[in-house]
CSV table of C-alpha atoms and ligand atoms in Angstrom, one decimal:
chain,number,residue,atom,x,y,z
N,232,MET,CA,44.1,-26.9,9.4
N,233,SER,CA,41.3,-24.3,9.6
N,234,SER,CA,41.8,-20.9,7.9
N,235,ALA,CA,40.3,-17.7,9.2
N,236,PRO,CA,36.9,-16.8,7.7
N,237,ALA,CA,36.7,-14.1,5.0
N,238,HIS,CA,36.3,-10.6,6.5
N,239,VAL,CA,33.7,-8.2,5.3
N,240,LEU,CA,33.6,-4.5,6.3
N,241,ILE,CA,30.2,-2.9,6.0
N,242,VAL,CA,30.0,0.9,5.8
N,243,GLY,CA,26.7,2.2,7.3
N,244,GLY,CA,24.7,1.2,10.3
N,245,GLY,CA,21.1,1.7,9.0
N,246,GLY,CA,18.6,-1.1,8.5
N,247,THR,CA,20.4,-2.3,5.4
N,248,GLY,CA,23.8,-2.6,7.0
N,249,GLY,CA,22.4,-4.3,10.1
N,250,ALA,CA,20.5,-6.8,8.1
N,251,LEU,CA,23.6,-7.5,6.0
N,252,ALA,CA,25.7,-8.0,9.1
N,253,HIS,CA,23.2,-10.5,10.4
N,254,ASP,CA,23.0,-12.4,7.1
N,255,LEU,CA,26.8,-12.6,6.6
N,256,ALA,CA,27.4,-13.6,10.3
N,257,LEU,CA,24.8,-16.4,9.9
N,258,ARG,CA,26.7,-17.6,6.8
N,259,GLY,CA,29.9,-17.9,8.9
N,260,LEU,CA,31.8,-14.8,7.7
N,261,ALA,CA,33.7,-12.4,9.9
N,262,VAL,CA,31.9,-9.1,9.9
N,263,THR,CA,32.8,-5.5,11.0
N,264,LEU,CA,30.2,-2.8,10.6
N,265,VAL,CA,31.2,0.9,11.0
N,266,GLU,CA,28.6,3.7,11.5
N,267,ARG,CA,29.6,7.3,11.8
N,268,GLY,CA,26.9,8.1,14.3
N,269,GLU,CA,24.6,6.1,16.5
N,270,ILE,CA,23.1,2.9,14.9
N,271,THR,CA,20.0,3.8,12.8
N,272,SER,CA,20.7,7.5,13.0
N,273,GLY,CA,20.5,7.9,9.2
N,274,THR,CA,17.4,7.5,7.2
N,275,THR,CA,16.4,4.4,9.0
N,276,GLY,CA,15.6,6.0,12.3
N,277,ARG,CA,13.7,8.8,10.7
N,278,HIS,CA,11.1,7.2,8.5
N,279,HIS,CA,7.3,6.9,9.2
N,280,GLY,CA,7.5,3.4,10.5
N,281,LEU,CA,5.2,2.0,7.9
N,282,LEU,CA,5.6,-1.8,7.2
N,283,HIS,CA,4.5,-1.5,3.6
N,284,SER,CA,2.1,-4.1,2.1
N,285,GLY,CA,3.3,-2.8,-1.3
N,286,ALA,CA,-0.2,-1.4,-2.1
N,287,ARG,CA,1.3,2.1,-2.4
N,288,TYR,CA,3.5,1.0,-5.3
N,289,ALA,CA,1.3,-1.6,-6.9
N,290,VAL,CA,0.1,0.5,-9.9
N,291,ARG,CA,3.3,2.2,-10.9
N,292,ASP,CA,6.1,0.2,-9.4
N,293,PRO,CA,5.0,-3.4,-9.2
N,294,ALA,CA,8.6,-4.8,-8.7
N,295,SER,CA,8.8,-2.8,-5.5
N,296,ALA,CA,5.3,-3.8,-4.5
N,297,VAL,CA,6.0,-7.5,-4.8
N,298,GLU,CA,9.2,-7.1,-2.7
N,299,CYS,CA,7.2,-5.3,0.0
N,300,ILE,CA,4.4,-7.9,0.3
N,301,GLN,CA,6.9,-10.8,0.4
N,302,GLU,CA,9.1,-9.1,3.0
N,303,ASN,CA,6.0,-7.9,5.0
N,304,ARG,CA,5.1,-11.5,5.5
N,305,ILE,CA,8.6,-12.7,6.3
N,306,LEU,CA,9.3,-9.8,8.8
N,307,ARG,CA,6.1,-10.6,10.8
N,308,ARG,CA,7.4,-14.1,11.1
N,309,ILE,CA,11.0,-13.3,12.1
N,310,CYS,CA,10.3,-10.2,14.3
N,311,PRO,CA,7.3,-11.3,16.4
N,312,GLY,CA,6.0,-8.5,18.6
N,313,SER,CA,7.7,-5.7,16.5
N,314,PHE,CA,4.5,-4.7,14.6
N,315,GLU,CA,1.2,-3.2,15.4
N,316,GLU,CA,-0.9,-5.4,13.1
N,317,ASN,CA,-3.3,-2.6,12.4
N,318,ASP,CA,-3.7,-2.9,8.6
N,319,GLY,CA,-4.0,0.1,6.3
N,320,LEU,CA,-6.9,1.9,4.5
N,321,PHE,CA,-6.6,3.5,1.1
N,322,VAL,CA,-9.3,6.2,1.1
N,323,ALA,CA,-10.9,7.7,-2.0
N,324,LEU,CA,-12.0,11.3,-1.4
N,325,THR,CA,-12.7,12.6,-5.0
N,326,GLU,CA,-14.1,11.3,-8.3
N,327,GLU,CA,-10.5,11.3,-9.5
N,328,ASP,CA,-9.5,9.0,-6.6
N,329,MET,CA,-12.5,6.7,-7.6
N,330,GLU,CA,-11.0,6.3,-11.1
N,331,TYR,CA,-7.9,4.9,-9.4
N,332,LEU,CA,-9.9,2.2,-7.6
N,333,GLU,CA,-10.2,-0.4,-10.3
N,334,PRO,CA,-6.6,-0.2,-11.5
N,335,PHE,CA,-5.5,-0.2,-7.8
N,336,LEU,CA,-7.4,-3.4,-7.0
N,337,GLU,CA,-6.2,-5.1,-10.2
N,338,ALA,CA,-2.6,-4.1,-9.6
N,339,CYS,CA,-2.7,-5.3,-6.0
N,340,ALA,CA,-4.1,-8.6,-7.1
N,341,ALA,CA,-1.4,-9.0,-9.7
N,342,CYS,CA,1.2,-8.3,-7.0
N,343,GLY,CA,-0.3,-10.8,-4.6
N,344,ILE,CA,-1.5,-8.1,-2.1
N,345,PRO,CA,-4.8,-9.0,-0.5
N,346,THR,CA,-7.4,-6.2,-0.6
N,347,GLN,CA,-10.9,-5.7,1.0
N,348,PRO,CA,-13.0,-3.0,-0.5
N,349,LEU,CA,-15.1,-1.1,2.1
N,350,THR,CA,-18.1,1.2,1.9
N,351,PRO,CA,-17.8,4.6,3.4
N,352,ALA,CA,-19.9,3.4,6.4
N,353,GLU,CA,-17.7,0.4,7.0
N,354,ALA,CA,-14.5,2.5,6.8
N,355,LEU,CA,-16.0,5.1,9.2
N,356,ALA,CA,-16.9,2.3,11.6
N,357,LEU,CA,-13.2,1.3,11.7
N,358,GLU,CA,-11.8,4.9,11.6
N,359,PRO,CA,-14.4,7.4,13.0
N,360,ASN,CA,-12.0,10.4,12.5
N,361,LEU,CA,-11.9,9.8,8.7
N,362,ASN,CA,-13.2,12.6,6.4
N,363,PRO,CA,-17.0,11.7,6.5
N,364,ASP,CA,-17.2,12.6,2.8
N,365,LEU,CA,-15.1,9.7,1.7
N,366,LYS,CA,-16.4,7.8,-1.3
N,367,ALA,CA,-14.7,4.3,-0.8
N,368,ALA,CA,-11.9,2.6,1.0
N,369,VAL,CA,-9.7,-0.5,0.6
N,370,ARG,CA,-8.2,-2.4,3.5
N,371,VAL,CA,-4.7,-3.8,2.9
N,372,PRO,CA,-2.1,-5.5,5.2
N,373,ASP,CA,0.0,-2.4,6.0
N,374,ALA,CA,1.2,-2.2,9.6
N,375,THR,CA,3.1,0.2,12.0
N,376,MET,CA,6.6,-0.6,13.2
N,377,ASP,CA,9.1,1.2,15.3
N,378,ALA,CA,11.6,2.4,12.7
N,379,MET,CA,14.6,2.0,15.1
N,380,ARG,CA,13.7,-1.0,17.2
N,381,MET,CA,12.8,-3.4,14.3
N,382,PRO,CA,16.2,-3.0,12.6
N,383,LEU,CA,17.9,-3.1,16.0
N,384,ARG,CA,16.9,-6.7,16.2
N,385,PHE,CA,19.1,-7.5,13.2
N,386,PHE,CA,22.0,-5.7,14.9
N,387,ALA,CA,21.4,-7.6,18.2
N,388,THR,CA,21.3,-11.0,16.4
N,389,ALA,CA,24.4,-10.2,14.3
N,390,LYS,CA,26.3,-9.2,17.4
N,391,ALA,CA,25.3,-12.4,19.2
N,392,ASN,CA,26.6,-14.3,16.2
N,393,GLY,CA,30.0,-12.6,16.4
N,394,ALA,CA,29.7,-9.5,14.2
N,395,ARG,CA,31.6,-6.4,15.4
N,396,ILE,CA,29.4,-3.4,15.4
N,397,LEU,CA,31.2,-0.1,15.8
N,398,PRO,CA,29.1,3.0,16.1
N,399,TYR,CA,30.7,6.5,16.0
N,400,VAL,CA,33.3,5.2,13.6
N,401,GLU,CA,33.4,7.0,10.3
N,402,VAL,CA,35.0,5.9,7.0
N,403,VAL,CA,37.1,8.9,5.9
N,404,ASP,CA,38.6,7.1,2.9
N,405,LEU,CA,38.8,3.8,1.2
N,406,LEU,CA,42.1,1.9,0.9
N,407,VAL,CA,42.4,1.6,-2.9
N,408,ARG,CA,45.4,0.4,-5.0
N,409,ASP,CA,45.5,-0.6,-8.6
N,410,ARG,CA,41.6,-0.5,-8.6
N,411,VAL,CA,41.4,-2.9,-5.7
N,412,VAL,CA,39.7,-1.9,-2.5
N,413,SER,CA,41.3,-3.6,0.5
N,414,GLY,CA,39.7,-1.8,3.5
N,415,ALA,CA,39.0,1.7,4.9
N,416,ARG,CA,40.7,4.5,6.8
N,417,VAL,CA,38.4,5.3,9.7
N,418,ARG,CA,38.1,7.9,12.4
N,419,ASP,CA,36.7,7.0,15.8
N,420,HIS,CA,34.7,10.0,17.0
N,421,VAL,CA,34.8,8.8,20.6
N,422,THR,CA,38.6,8.5,21.0
N,423,GLY,CA,39.5,10.9,18.2
N,424,ARG,CA,41.9,8.2,16.8
N,425,GLU,CA,42.3,7.3,13.1
N,426,GLY,CA,43.2,3.9,11.9
N,427,GLU,CA,42.7,1.3,9.1
N,428,ILE,CA,40.4,-1.7,8.9
N,429,ARG,CA,41.4,-4.3,6.3
N,430,ALA,CA,38.8,-6.5,4.7
N,431,ASP,CA,38.5,-9.0,1.8
N,432,VAL,CA,35.4,-7.1,0.6
N,433,VAL,CA,34.1,-3.7,1.6
N,434,VAL,CA,30.3,-3.2,1.3
N,435,ASN,CA,28.9,0.3,0.9
N,436,ALA,CA,25.6,0.3,2.7
N,437,ALA,CA,25.6,4.0,3.4
N,438,GLY,CA,22.1,4.7,2.1
N,439,PRO,CA,21.8,8.2,0.7
N,440,TRP,CA,25.5,8.7,1.4
N,441,SER,CA,26.5,5.7,-0.7
N,442,GLY,CA,27.4,8.1,-3.6
N,443,LYS,CA,30.0,9.7,-1.4
N,444,ILE,CA,31.5,6.4,-0.3
N,445,ALA,CA,31.6,5.2,-3.9
N,446,ARG,CA,33.5,8.3,-5.0
N,447,MET,CA,36.2,7.3,-2.5
N,448,ALA,CA,36.9,4.3,-4.8
N,449,GLY,CA,36.6,6.5,-7.9
N,450,VAL,CA,33.1,5.1,-8.7
N,451,ASP,CA,30.2,7.3,-9.9
N,452,LEU,CA,27.1,5.6,-8.5
N,453,PRO,CA,23.8,6.2,-10.3
N,454,ILE,CA,21.8,7.2,-7.2
N,455,ARG,CA,20.0,10.3,-6.0
N,456,PRO,CA,19.4,11.3,-2.4
N,457,SER,CA,15.7,12.2,-2.4
N,458,PRO,CA,14.5,13.7,0.8
N,459,GLY,CA,11.0,13.9,2.2
N,460,VAL,CA,9.5,15.9,5.1
N,461,LEU,CA,7.6,14.2,7.9
N,462,VAL,CA,5.4,15.9,10.6
N,463,ALA,CA,4.3,14.4,13.9
N,464,VAL,CA,1.2,15.8,15.6
N,465,ARG,CA,0.1,15.0,19.1
N,466,GLY,CA,-2.8,12.5,19.5
N,467,ARG,CA,-3.5,9.2,17.9
N,468,LEU,CA,-5.9,10.4,15.3
N,469,CYS,CA,-6.3,7.0,13.6
N,470,ASN,CA,-5.4,3.4,14.5
N,471,MET,CA,-4.8,2.1,11.0
N,472,VAL,CA,-2.3,3.4,8.5
N,473,LEU,CA,-4.3,5.8,6.2
N,474,SER,CA,-3.3,6.6,2.6
N,475,ARG,CA,-5.1,8.5,-0.2
N,476,LEU,CA,-6.3,6.2,-3.0
N,477,HIS,CA,-4.3,7.8,-5.8
N,478,ARG,CA,-0.8,7.9,-7.3
N,479,PRO,CA,1.7,8.4,-4.4
N,480,GLY,CA,1.8,12.2,-3.8
N,481,ASP,CA,2.7,14.8,-1.2
N,482,GLY,CA,1.1,14.5,2.3
N,483,ASP,CA,-1.1,11.5,1.4
N,484,LEU,CA,-0.1,9.2,4.3
N,485,ILE,CA,-0.8,9.1,8.1
N,486,VAL,CA,0.9,6.5,10.3
N,487,PRO,CA,-0.2,6.2,13.9
N,488,GLN,CA,2.9,5.9,16.1
N,489,ARG,CA,2.2,5.3,19.9
N,490,GLY,CA,0.4,8.5,21.0
N,491,LEU,CA,1.3,10.5,17.8
N,492,SER,CA,0.2,10.6,14.2
N,493,VAL,CA,3.0,11.0,11.6
N,494,LEU,CA,2.0,12.8,8.4
N,495,GLY,CA,4.1,12.2,5.3
N,496,THR,CA,5.7,12.9,3.0
N,497,SER,CA,7.1,15.0,0.2
N,498,SER,CA,9.9,14.2,-2.3
N,499,TRP,CA,12.6,16.2,-4.0
N,500,THR,CA,16.2,15.6,-4.9
N,501,VAL,CA,19.5,17.0,-3.4
N,502,HIS,CA,23.2,16.5,-3.9
N,503,ASP,CA,24.3,16.4,-0.3
N,504,PRO,CA,22.3,14.2,2.1
N,505,ASP,CA,23.8,16.2,5.0
N,506,ASP,CA,22.1,19.4,3.8
N,507,LEU,CA,18.3,18.7,3.6
N,508,GLY,CA,16.5,21.4,5.6
N,509,VAL,CA,12.8,21.2,6.5
N,510,PRO,CA,11.0,23.5,4.0
N,511,GLU,CA,8.1,25.2,5.7
N,512,ASP,CA,5.9,25.0,2.6
N,513,HIS,CA,6.3,21.2,2.7
N,514,VAL,CA,5.3,21.1,6.4
N,515,ARG,CA,2.2,23.2,5.5
N,516,THR,CA,1.3,20.8,2.7
N,517,MET,CA,1.7,17.8,5.0
N,518,CYS,CA,-0.8,19.4,7.5
N,519,GLU,CA,-3.2,20.5,4.8
N,520,GLU,CA,-3.3,17.2,2.9
N,521,GLY,CA,-3.4,15.2,6.2
N,522,ALA,CA,-6.4,17.3,7.2
N,523,ARG,CA,-8.2,16.2,4.0
N,524,LEU,CA,-7.9,12.6,5.1
N,525,VAL,CA,-8.5,13.2,8.8
N,526,PRO,CA,-10.0,16.7,9.5
N,527,ALA,CA,-8.8,16.6,13.2
N,528,VAL,CA,-5.2,17.0,11.9
N,529,ALA,CA,-6.1,20.7,11.3
N,530,ARG,CA,-6.6,21.3,15.1
N,531,ALA,CA,-3.8,19.0,16.3
N,532,GLU,CA,-0.7,20.4,18.0
N,533,ARG,CA,2.5,20.0,16.1
N,534,ARG,CA,5.0,17.8,17.9
N,535,ALA,CA,7.9,17.8,15.4
N,536,ALA,CA,8.9,18.2,11.8
N,537,TRP,CA,11.9,16.6,10.2
N,538,SER,CA,13.3,15.3,7.0
N,539,ALA,CA,15.2,12.2,5.8
N,540,ALA,CA,16.6,11.2,2.4
N,541,ARG,CA,15.8,8.1,0.4
N,542,PRO,CA,18.7,6.5,-1.5
N,543,LEU,CA,17.0,6.2,-4.9
N,544,VAL,CA,18.6,4.1,-7.6
N,545,GLY,CA,18.5,5.0,-11.3
N,546,SER,CA,19.6,8.5,-12.2
N,547,ARG,CA,22.3,11.0,-11.8
N,548,GLY,CA,20.1,13.6,-13.5
N,549,GLU,CA,19.0,17.0,-12.2
N,550,ALA,CA,15.3,17.3,-12.9
N,551,GLU,CA,13.6,14.6,-10.9
N,552,THR,CA,11.4,15.0,-7.9
N,553,GLY,CA,12.3,11.5,-7.0
N,554,ARG,CA,8.7,10.2,-7.3
N,555,GLU,CA,9.4,8.8,-10.8
N,556,LEU,CA,12.3,6.6,-9.6
N,557,SER,CA,11.6,3.0,-8.5
N,558,ARG,CA,11.6,2.1,-4.8
N,559,THR,CA,13.3,-1.2,-5.6
N,560,PHE,CA,16.9,-1.9,-4.7
N,561,LYS,CA,20.1,-2.8,-6.5
N,562,THR,CA,23.4,-4.5,-5.6
N,563,PHE,CA,26.5,-3.3,-7.6
N,564,ASP,CA,29.5,-5.5,-7.8
N,565,HIS,CA,31.9,-2.8,-8.8
N,566,ARG,CA,34.2,-5.2,-10.5
N,567,GLU,CA,31.4,-5.8,-13.0
N,568,SER,CA,30.2,-2.2,-13.3
N,569,ASP,CA,33.4,-0.2,-12.9
N,570,GLY,CA,36.4,-2.5,-12.9
N,571,VAL,CA,37.0,-1.9,-9.2
N,572,GLU,CA,37.6,-5.2,-7.2
N,573,GLY,CA,36.8,-5.8,-3.6
N,574,PHE,CA,33.9,-3.3,-3.5
N,575,VAL,CA,30.1,-3.8,-3.5
N,576,THR,CA,27.3,-1.4,-3.0
N,577,ILE,CA,23.7,-2.2,-1.8
N,578,THR,CA,21.3,0.7,-2.1
N,579,GLY,CA,17.8,1.8,-2.8
N,580,GLY,CA,14.8,-0.2,-1.4
N,581,LYS,CA,12.7,0.5,1.6
N,582,GLY,CA,12.9,0.0,5.4
N,583,THR,CA,10.5,-2.9,4.7
N,584,THR,CA,12.8,-4.6,2.3
N,585,LEU,CA,16.0,-4.6,4.5
N,586,ARG,CA,16.2,-8.4,4.8
N,587,ALA,CA,15.8,-9.0,1.0
N,588,MET,CA,18.4,-6.3,0.3
N,589,ALA,CA,20.8,-8.1,2.6
N,590,GLU,CA,20.1,-11.5,1.1
N,591,ALA,CA,20.8,-10.2,-2.5
N,592,CYS,CA,24.0,-8.4,-1.4
N,593,ALA,CA,25.3,-11.3,0.7
N,594,ASP,CA,24.8,-13.6,-2.3
N,595,VAL,CA,27.0,-11.3,-4.4
N,596,VAL,CA,29.6,-11.1,-1.6
N,597,CYS,CA,29.7,-14.8,-1.1
N,598,ALA,CA,30.0,-15.5,-4.9
N,599,LYS,CA,32.9,-13.0,-5.1
N,600,LEU,CA,34.7,-14.8,-2.2
N,601,GLY,CA,33.9,-18.3,-3.6
N,602,ILE,CA,31.8,-19.2,-0.5
N,603,ASP,CA,29.0,-21.6,-0.8
N,604,ALA,CA,26.6,-20.8,2.1
N,605,GLU,CA,22.8,-20.6,2.0
N,606,CYS,CA,20.9,-17.6,3.2
N,607,ARG,CA,19.2,-18.4,6.5
N,608,THR,CA,17.5,-15.1,7.4
N,609,ARG,CA,14.0,-16.1,6.1
N,610,GLU,CA,13.6,-18.6,9.0
N,611,THR,CA,15.8,-17.2,11.7
N,612,VAL,CA,13.7,-15.5,14.4
N,613,LEU,CA,15.6,-12.4,15.6
N,614,LEU,CA,16.5,-11.5,19.2
N,615,PRO,CA,14.5,-8.7,20.8
N,616,HIS,CA,15.9,-5.2,20.3
N,617,THR,CA,16.9,-5.0,23.9
N,618,ALA,CA,19.5,-7.7,23.4
N,619,TYR,CA,21.5,-5.1,21.4
N,620,TYR,CA,22.2,-3.3,24.7
N,621,THR,CA,22.1,-6.1,27.3
N,622,ASP,CA,24.4,-8.8,25.9
N,623,GLY,CA,27.3,-7.4,28.0
N,624,ARG,CA,29.7,-6.5,25.2
E,846,FAD,C1,10.7,10.6,4.2
E,846,FAD,C2,10.9,9.1,4.1
E,846,FAD,C3,9.9,8.3,4.6
E,846,FAD,C4,10.1,6.9,4.5
E,846,FAD,N1,9.2,6.1,5.1
E,846,FAD,C5,9.3,4.7,5.0
E,846,FAD,C6,8.4,3.9,5.7
E,846,FAD,O1,7.5,4.3,6.3
E,846,FAD,N2,8.6,2.5,5.6
E,846,FAD,C7,9.6,2.0,4.9
E,846,FAD,O2,9.7,0.8,4.8
E,846,FAD,N3,10.6,2.8,4.3
E,846,FAD,C8,10.4,4.1,4.4
E,846,FAD,N4,11.4,4.9,3.8
E,846,FAD,C9,12.6,4.3,3.2
E,846,FAD,C10,13.6,3.9,4.3
E,846,FAD,O3,13.7,4.9,5.3
E,846,FAD,C11,15.0,3.7,3.6
E,846,FAD,O4,14.8,2.9,2.5
E,846,FAD,C12,15.9,3.0,4.6
E,846,FAD,O5,15.8,3.6,5.9
E,846,FAD,C13,17.3,3.1,4.1
E,846,FAD,O6,18.1,2.4,5.0
E,846,FAD,P1,19.7,2.3,4.7
E,846,FAD,O7,20.3,1.5,5.8
E,846,FAD,O8,19.9,1.9,3.3
E,846,FAD,O9,20.2,3.8,4.9
E,846,FAD,P2,20.5,4.7,6.2
E,846,FAD,O10,19.5,4.3,7.3
E,846,FAD,O11,20.6,6.1,5.8
E,846,FAD,O12,21.9,4.1,6.7
E,846,FAD,C14,23.1,4.6,6.1
E,846,FAD,C15,24.1,4.9,7.2
E,846,FAD,O13,25.4,5.1,6.7
E,846,FAD,C16,26.0,6.0,7.6
E,846,FAD,N5,27.2,6.6,7.0
E,846,FAD,C17,27.2,7.6,6.0
E,846,FAD,N6,28.4,7.9,5.7
E,846,FAD,C18,29.2,7.1,6.5
E,846,FAD,C19,30.6,7.1,6.6
E,846,FAD,N7,31.5,7.8,5.9
E,846,FAD,N8,31.1,6.2,7.5
E,846,FAD,C20,30.3,5.4,8.3
E,846,FAD,N9,29.0,5.5,8.2
E,846,FAD,C21,28.4,6.3,7.3
E,846,FAD,C22,24.9,7.0,8.0
E,846,FAD,O14,25.1,7.7,9.2
E,846,FAD,C23,23.7,6.1,8.0
E,846,FAD,O15,23.3,5.7,9.4
E,846,FAD,C24,11.3,6.3,3.9
E,846,FAD,C25,12.2,7.2,3.4
E,846,FAD,C26,12.1,8.6,3.5
E,846,FAD,C27,13.1,9.5,3.0
């Protein structure tokens, strides 16, 4: 006699939740994912769209850098056609930047990130709009992706494998009794109805909102929402991803996206991820610093400015700007960390590491449920993003 598969409820329809729905569906579990807005409407749909090589983090955050280069390679394999394989250039403009060159090359090598040092003339031949006073540049395997469409491929494939994806359904409370989570109370914003969804395990994949979801189970999660401002200007001012060759800082990144150039980003910390704002001084800094890398930024017309919050793991403290917190990710089995059963959180990480985050979290979920099923997401080529809308469900 066959018994019904274990049921997992995922809270949050960003890249992390989508990749987890895909992983668990492939392992044969029953999956429901609820997202309070449209799929990818949180941080996922608002980032630069940089497929990180990991070079940005190699010097100060090698664990995150290694995750990025590994996932960069896997994503190119399982999401063919989703990336502009344009590479990135780290550009030295000052003597201080030049002091960063050797440690940067050494750290990239230690993390397995290929680099190609270029002379100023070679860099300008590749990117004629670069600041002509540059002193050196290093080519790395960064790339541009569509921040929404790449994750949508995980949702499309999860759906095709039986996962239930429910946008506009918000978790308003968790069902908790005797420190056991058994599901969630949800509100459907389309019908206005409230109801309950029961599950064997509830996974909190709510990104910068994961602290709020955890509090519904009486859990104090060590994460900080850390927003950053992004500015899009009209015109494709570069074809490669351009970064300053120095410690990650404000406004040191330009990502070409279709006919636009996206300038980023800043970093501060907040308590409420729904209340970020777009500080005008940050917008100014993005434009000023961007113009140091590519002088044409100063004359470009502004298309949009917005902000999004990172879910950074590691601190509940007040003082951080967020830059000092690692970009790596963490899975919390709240039975181990807080004595609360049936509840797991996956948070932190990057858009680039969504698949690895899902694998680590699915391993924890399966171990909790006593399910012995291998992860298959490294090899499974994903459906195109259009399949999310066209499968007739
Ligand atoms: C400024 C900035 C730039 C970045 N640039 C890059 C980049 O170029 N490349 C890269 O790889 N990474 C980048 N990142 C990091 C990346 O954006 C995030 O790591 C990633 O998007 C997080 O995805 P997530 O699914 O964990 O969170 P989210 O995408 O935020 O998903 C969480 C979801 O939970 C939903 N939710 C919240 N509360 C509830 C509830 N009660 N009920 C139901 N649903 C709920 C939210 O609506 C949201 O959609 C950037 C981050 C920032 C802030």
